[in-house]
């Protein structure tokens, strides 16, 4: 399930940096803490399972009007943000926090919460086509690299697909305490789209440089896994603002 938050700047327009993901992650925890400081702290510090999954993801800023500059962009008027999670407690505290004072702060900028709407999950089936609301990221450990190597789909599509599957299986098992009855999954980006468009995006997240993909894709295989990916995010680093998708 997901919540669509409608935000209004205090002025007619507000300037934001290109790399705002960390500020939004922080804002989400701060908002949850308004409802339950204990839940916010536990989610942030511990998460779930050995890998400390947070089980939430969020979209990029979805603005009808914006103006790009060399250092960032102006958001003109109201905009929205989609936040997705399978955790009922997360969504409950997020909603409570949003309506506590109707404020949501991204970095130094404070916005008024004009509305927060629960969006039920659409029917999702094998062969579903999705669009990315935030970049999809998968990585591996590679000899000669001191940091994780972000897999290039155009170079290793099968490996990229398998890493998506393995990541979803780990998250699914941690959340449900079991594996899905069907663990098959194969992932395809729209290669025609990638040929015509850049398709990649480099995000600076604090001291990390993270390479992700923003392109339509199709997923075949387990309906359970695909639906879980819709809720919690496809790929890695979901709570940092990666892997949020929407049905095309």
Short mmCIF file of C-alpha atoms in Angstrom, two decimals:
data_model
loop_
_atom_site.label_atom_id
_atom_site.label_comp_id
_atom_site.label_asym_id
_atom_site.label_seq_id
_atom_site.Cartn_x
_atom_site.Cartn_y
_atom_site.Cartn_z
CA UNK A 1 0.00 0.00 0.00
CA UNK A 2 1.14 3.57 -0.46
CA UNK A 3 0.42 7.11 0.61
CA UNK A 4 0.45 10.05 -1.79
CA UNK A 5 1.38 13.23 0.05
CA UNK A 6 0.45 16.60 -1.46
CA UNK A 7 2.84 19.37 -0.36
CA UNK A 8 2.71 23.13 -0.77
CA UNK A 9 5.75 25.44 -0.47
CA UNK A 10 5.49 28.46 1.82
CA UNK A 11 6.41 30.64 -1.15
CA UNK A 12 5.24 30.37 -4.76
CA UNK A 13 8.42 28.50 -5.65
CA UNK A 14 11.17 26.77 -3.70
CA UNK A 15 14.70 25.78 -4.76
CA UNK A 16 15.90 22.22 -4.07
CA UNK A 17 19.18 20.43 -4.80
CA UNK A 18 19.26 17.59 -7.33
CA UNK A 19 20.30 15.12 -4.62
CA UNK A 20 17.51 15.51 -2.08
CA UNK A 21 16.95 11.82 -1.27
CA UNK A 22 18.72 11.89 2.10
CA UNK A 23 16.65 14.88 3.21
CA UNK A 24 13.42 13.06 2.33
CA UNK A 25 14.51 9.90 4.15
CA UNK A 26 15.23 12.06 7.22
CA UNK A 27 11.87 13.81 6.86
CA UNK A 28 10.04 10.47 6.79
CA UNK A 29 11.67 9.33 10.05
CA UNK A 30 10.99 12.73 11.65
CA UNK A 31 7.34 12.55 10.58
CA UNK A 32 6.91 9.03 11.98
CA UNK A 33 8.57 10.16 15.23
CA UNK A 34 5.80 12.74 15.71
CA UNK A 35 3.41 9.78 16.09
CA UNK A 36 5.73 7.19 17.67
CA UNK A 37 9.33 8.09 18.61
CA UNK A 38 9.95 4.47 19.65
CA UNK A 39 8.85 3.00 16.31
CA UNK A 40 10.84 5.60 14.35
CA UNK A 41 14.00 4.91 16.38
CA UNK A 42 13.66 1.13 16.12
CA UNK A 43 13.04 1.26 12.37
CA UNK A 44 16.00 3.60 11.82
CA UNK A 45 18.47 1.87 14.14
CA UNK A 46 17.49 -1.79 13.76
CA UNK A 47 15.18 -2.37 10.82
CA UNK A 48 14.19 -5.98 10.17
CA UNK A 49 16.39 -9.07 9.87
CA UNK A 50 20.15 -9.35 9.57
CA UNK A 51 20.25 -6.87 6.70
CA UNK A 52 18.14 -4.35 8.62
CA UNK A 53 15.55 -3.90 5.89
CA UNK A 54 13.34 -0.86 6.44
CA UNK A 55 10.52 -2.01 4.13
CA UNK A 56 9.64 1.34 2.62
CA UNK A 57 10.48 3.30 -0.48
CA UNK A 58 9.51 6.63 -1.99
CA UNK A 59 9.27 8.38 -5.32
CA UNK A 60 11.17 11.31 -6.68
CA UNK A 61 9.49 14.68 -6.22
CA UNK A 62 6.50 14.67 -8.60
CA UNK A 63 5.95 18.27 -9.69
CA UNK A 64 3.82 19.52 -12.56
CA UNK A 65 5.90 22.68 -12.79
CA UNK A 66 9.62 22.95 -12.20
CA UNK A 67 12.58 24.83 -13.63
CA UNK A 68 15.98 23.13 -13.89
CA UNK A 69 19.22 25.05 -13.24
CA UNK A 70 22.86 23.97 -13.11
CA UNK A 71 22.77 23.56 -9.31
CA UNK A 72 19.29 22.21 -8.68
CA UNK A 73 15.70 22.98 -9.59
CA UNK A 74 12.81 25.25 -8.70
CA UNK A 75 9.53 23.60 -7.71
CA UNK A 76 6.67 25.92 -8.61
CA UNK A 77 3.45 25.40 -6.69
CA UNK A 78 2.19 22.18 -5.16
CA UNK A 79 3.86 18.82 -5.73
CA UNK A 80 3.43 15.26 -4.51
CA UNK A 81 5.49 12.46 -3.08
CA UNK A 82 4.53 8.77 -3.06
CA UNK A 83 5.65 6.67 -0.09
CA UNK A 84 5.13 2.91 -0.23
CA UNK A 85 5.39 0.12 2.37
CA UNK A 86 3.86 -3.25 3.25
CA UNK A 87 4.07 -2.29 6.96
CA UNK A 88 0.72 -1.21 8.39
CA UNK A 89 2.41 0.32 11.46
CA UNK A 90 4.72 2.39 9.26
CA UNK A 91 1.82 3.79 7.22
CA UNK A 92 -0.28 4.45 10.34
CA UNK A 93 2.45 6.45 12.09
CA UNK A 94 3.34 8.25 8.86
CA UNK A 95 -0.26 9.41 8.41
CA UNK A 96 -0.59 10.39 12.07
CA UNK A 97 2.67 12.34 11.88
CA UNK A 98 1.68 14.14 8.69
CA UNK A 99 -1.58 15.35 10.24
CA UNK A 100 -0.03 16.17 13.63
CA UNK A 101 1.08 19.63 12.53
CA UNK A 102 0.58 19.47 8.73
CA UNK A 103 4.30 20.14 8.17
CA UNK A 104 6.94 18.23 6.20
CA UNK A 105 10.51 19.49 6.11
CA UNK A 106 12.94 18.70 3.26
CA UNK A 107 16.35 19.97 4.34
CA UNK A 108 15.87 23.59 5.42
CA UNK A 109 12.63 24.01 3.48
CA UNK A 110 9.33 23.53 5.26
CA UNK A 111 6.19 22.54 3.35
CA UNK A 112 2.52 22.47 4.28
CA UNK A 113 0.81 19.09 4.03
CA UNK A 114 -2.27 19.82 1.91
CA UNK A 115 -3.39 16.21 1.87
CA UNK A 116 -2.32 12.60 2.32
CA UNK A 117 -4.20 9.94 0.39
CA UNK A 118 -4.12 6.18 0.80
CA UNK A 119 -3.71 4.50 -2.58
CA UNK A 120 -4.77 0.87 -2.73
CA UNK A 121 -2.49 -1.43 -4.70
CA UNK A 122 -3.58 -2.12 -8.27
CA UNK A 123 -4.05 -5.66 -9.50
CA UNK A 124 -0.58 -6.90 -10.37
CA UNK A 125 0.08 -9.95 -12.51
CA UNK A 126 3.00 -11.62 -14.32
CA UNK A 127 4.01 -9.71 -17.43
CA UNK A 128 3.13 -6.43 -15.75
CA UNK A 129 4.75 -3.30 -17.20
CA UNK A 130 6.00 -0.73 -14.69
CA UNK A 131 7.53 2.73 -14.80
CA UNK A 132 10.15 3.92 -12.32
CA UNK A 133 9.23 6.66 -9.87
CA UNK A 134 12.78 6.52 -8.51
CA UNK A 135 15.93 4.80 -9.84
CA UNK A 136 16.41 1.03 -9.53
CA UNK A 137 19.79 -0.05 -8.15
CA UNK A 138 21.57 -3.39 -7.78
CA UNK A 139 25.21 -3.91 -6.88
CA UNK A 140 27.84 -6.59 -6.39
CA UNK A 141 31.31 -6.94 -4.93
CA UNK A 142 33.86 -6.76 -7.72
CA UNK A 143 37.61 -7.29 -7.64
CA UNK A 144 39.51 -4.03 -7.90
CA UNK A 145 36.65 -1.94 -6.48
CA UNK A 146 36.81 -0.65 -2.90
CA UNK A 147 33.07 0.09 -2.87
CA UNK A 148 30.07 -1.84 -4.25
CA UNK A 149 29.99 -2.00 -8.04
CA UNK A 150 26.64 -0.92 -9.50
CA UNK A 151 25.62 -3.40 -12.17
CA UNK A 152 25.01 -2.01 -15.65
CA UNK A 153 21.89 -3.57 -17.12
CA UNK A 154 23.05 -2.93 -20.69
CA UNK A 155 26.23 -4.95 -20.03
CA UNK A 156 24.83 -7.76 -17.86
CA UNK A 157 21.02 -7.97 -18.20
CA UNK A 158 20.71 -11.54 -16.88
CA UNK A 159 22.91 -10.80 -13.87
CA UNK A 160 20.95 -7.60 -13.15
CA UNK A 161 17.68 -9.56 -13.32
CA UNK A 162 18.96 -12.29 -10.99
CA UNK A 163 20.15 -9.73 -8.44
CA UNK A 164 16.66 -8.19 -8.49
CA UNK A 165 15.18 -11.65 -7.82
CA UNK A 166 17.62 -12.52 -5.03
CA UNK A 167 17.06 -9.20 -3.31
CA UNK A 168 13.28 -9.60 -3.44
CA UNK A 169 13.53 -13.14 -2.06
CA UNK A 170 15.62 -11.95 0.91
CA UNK A 171 13.18 -9.16 1.69
CA UNK A 172 10.15 -11.43 1.23
CA UNK A 173 11.56 -14.12 3.56
CA UNK A 174 12.49 -11.54 6.21
CA UNK A 175 9.02 -9.99 6.11
CA UNK A 176 6.87 -13.13 5.94
CA UNK A 177 9.18 -15.66 7.63
CA UNK A 178 8.86 -17.95 4.62
CA UNK A 179 9.76 -18.12 0.95
CA UNK A 180 7.07 -17.64 -1.72
CA UNK A 181 5.47 -20.77 -3.16
CA UNK A 182 6.79 -19.66 -6.55
CA UNK A 183 10.25 -18.07 -6.48
CA UNK A 184 10.62 -17.49 -10.24
CA UNK A 185 11.21 -13.96 -11.46
CA UNK A 186 12.79 -12.41 -14.53
CA UNK A 187 13.19 -8.68 -15.11
CA UNK A 188 13.50 -6.80 -18.43
CA UNK A 189 14.06 -3.10 -18.97
CA UNK A 190 12.56 -1.66 -22.16
CA UNK A 191 15.66 -1.85 -24.36
CA UNK A 192 14.21 0.40 -27.05
CA UNK A 193 13.71 3.06 -24.39
CA UNK A 194 17.31 2.62 -23.20
CA UNK A 195 18.59 3.01 -26.77
CA UNK A 196 16.75 6.30 -27.24
CA UNK A 197 17.21 7.70 -23.73
CA UNK A 198 20.05 7.81 -21.24
CA UNK A 199 18.12 5.63 -18.79
CA UNK A 200 20.69 5.94 -15.98
CA UNK A 201 20.90 8.40 -13.11
CA UNK A 202 23.81 9.06 -10.75
CA UNK A 203 22.66 10.05 -7.27
CA UNK A 204 24.94 11.57 -4.63
CA UNK A 205 23.66 10.30 -1.27
CA UNK A 206 25.82 11.83 1.46
CA UNK A 207 29.27 10.33 0.72
CA UNK A 208 28.00 7.71 -1.76
CA UNK A 209 27.68 7.86 -5.53
CA UNK A 210 24.88 5.51 -6.56
CA UNK A 211 24.10 4.53 -10.16
CA UNK A 212 20.50 3.57 -10.90
CA UNK A 213 18.14 3.07 -13.84
CA UNK A 214 15.01 5.04 -14.69
CA UNK A 215 13.22 3.19 -17.48
CA UNK A 216 10.02 1.20 -18.09
CA UNK A 217 10.36 -2.52 -17.35
CA UNK A 218 8.47 -5.80 -17.42
CA UNK A 219 8.52 -8.53 -14.77
CA UNK A 220 7.54 -12.16 -15.33
CA UNK A 221 7.23 -14.87 -12.69
CA UNK A 222 5.85 -15.05 -9.15
CA UNK A 223 2.82 -12.82 -8.59
CA UNK A 224 3.65 -12.73 -4.86
CA UNK A 225 7.17 -11.47 -5.47
CA UNK A 226 6.10 -8.89 -8.05
CA UNK A 227 3.39 -7.49 -5.75
CA UNK A 228 5.86 -7.37 -2.86
CA UNK A 229 8.32 -5.46 -5.05
CA UNK A 230 5.59 -2.92 -5.76
CA UNK A 231 5.07 -2.40 -2.02
CA UNK A 232 8.63 -2.39 -0.74
CA UNK A 233 10.63 -1.39 -3.84
CA UNK A 234 12.60 -3.21 -6.52
CA UNK A 235 16.34 -3.55 -6.05
CA UNK A 236 18.49 -2.17 -3.24
CA UNK A 237 18.51 0.94 -1.04
CA UNK A 238 14.74 1.34 -1.08
CA UNK A 239 14.52 3.45 2.08
CA UNK A 240 17.11 5.81 0.57
CA UNK A 241 14.69 6.62 -2.25
CA UNK A 242 15.36 3.89 -4.79
CA UNK A 243 13.16 1.30 -6.51
CA UNK A 244 9.74 2.94 -6.19
CA UNK A 245 7.59 2.01 -9.19
CA UNK A 246 4.11 2.45 -10.63
CA UNK A 247 1.99 0.32 -12.95
CA UNK A 248 2.10 1.67 -16.50
#
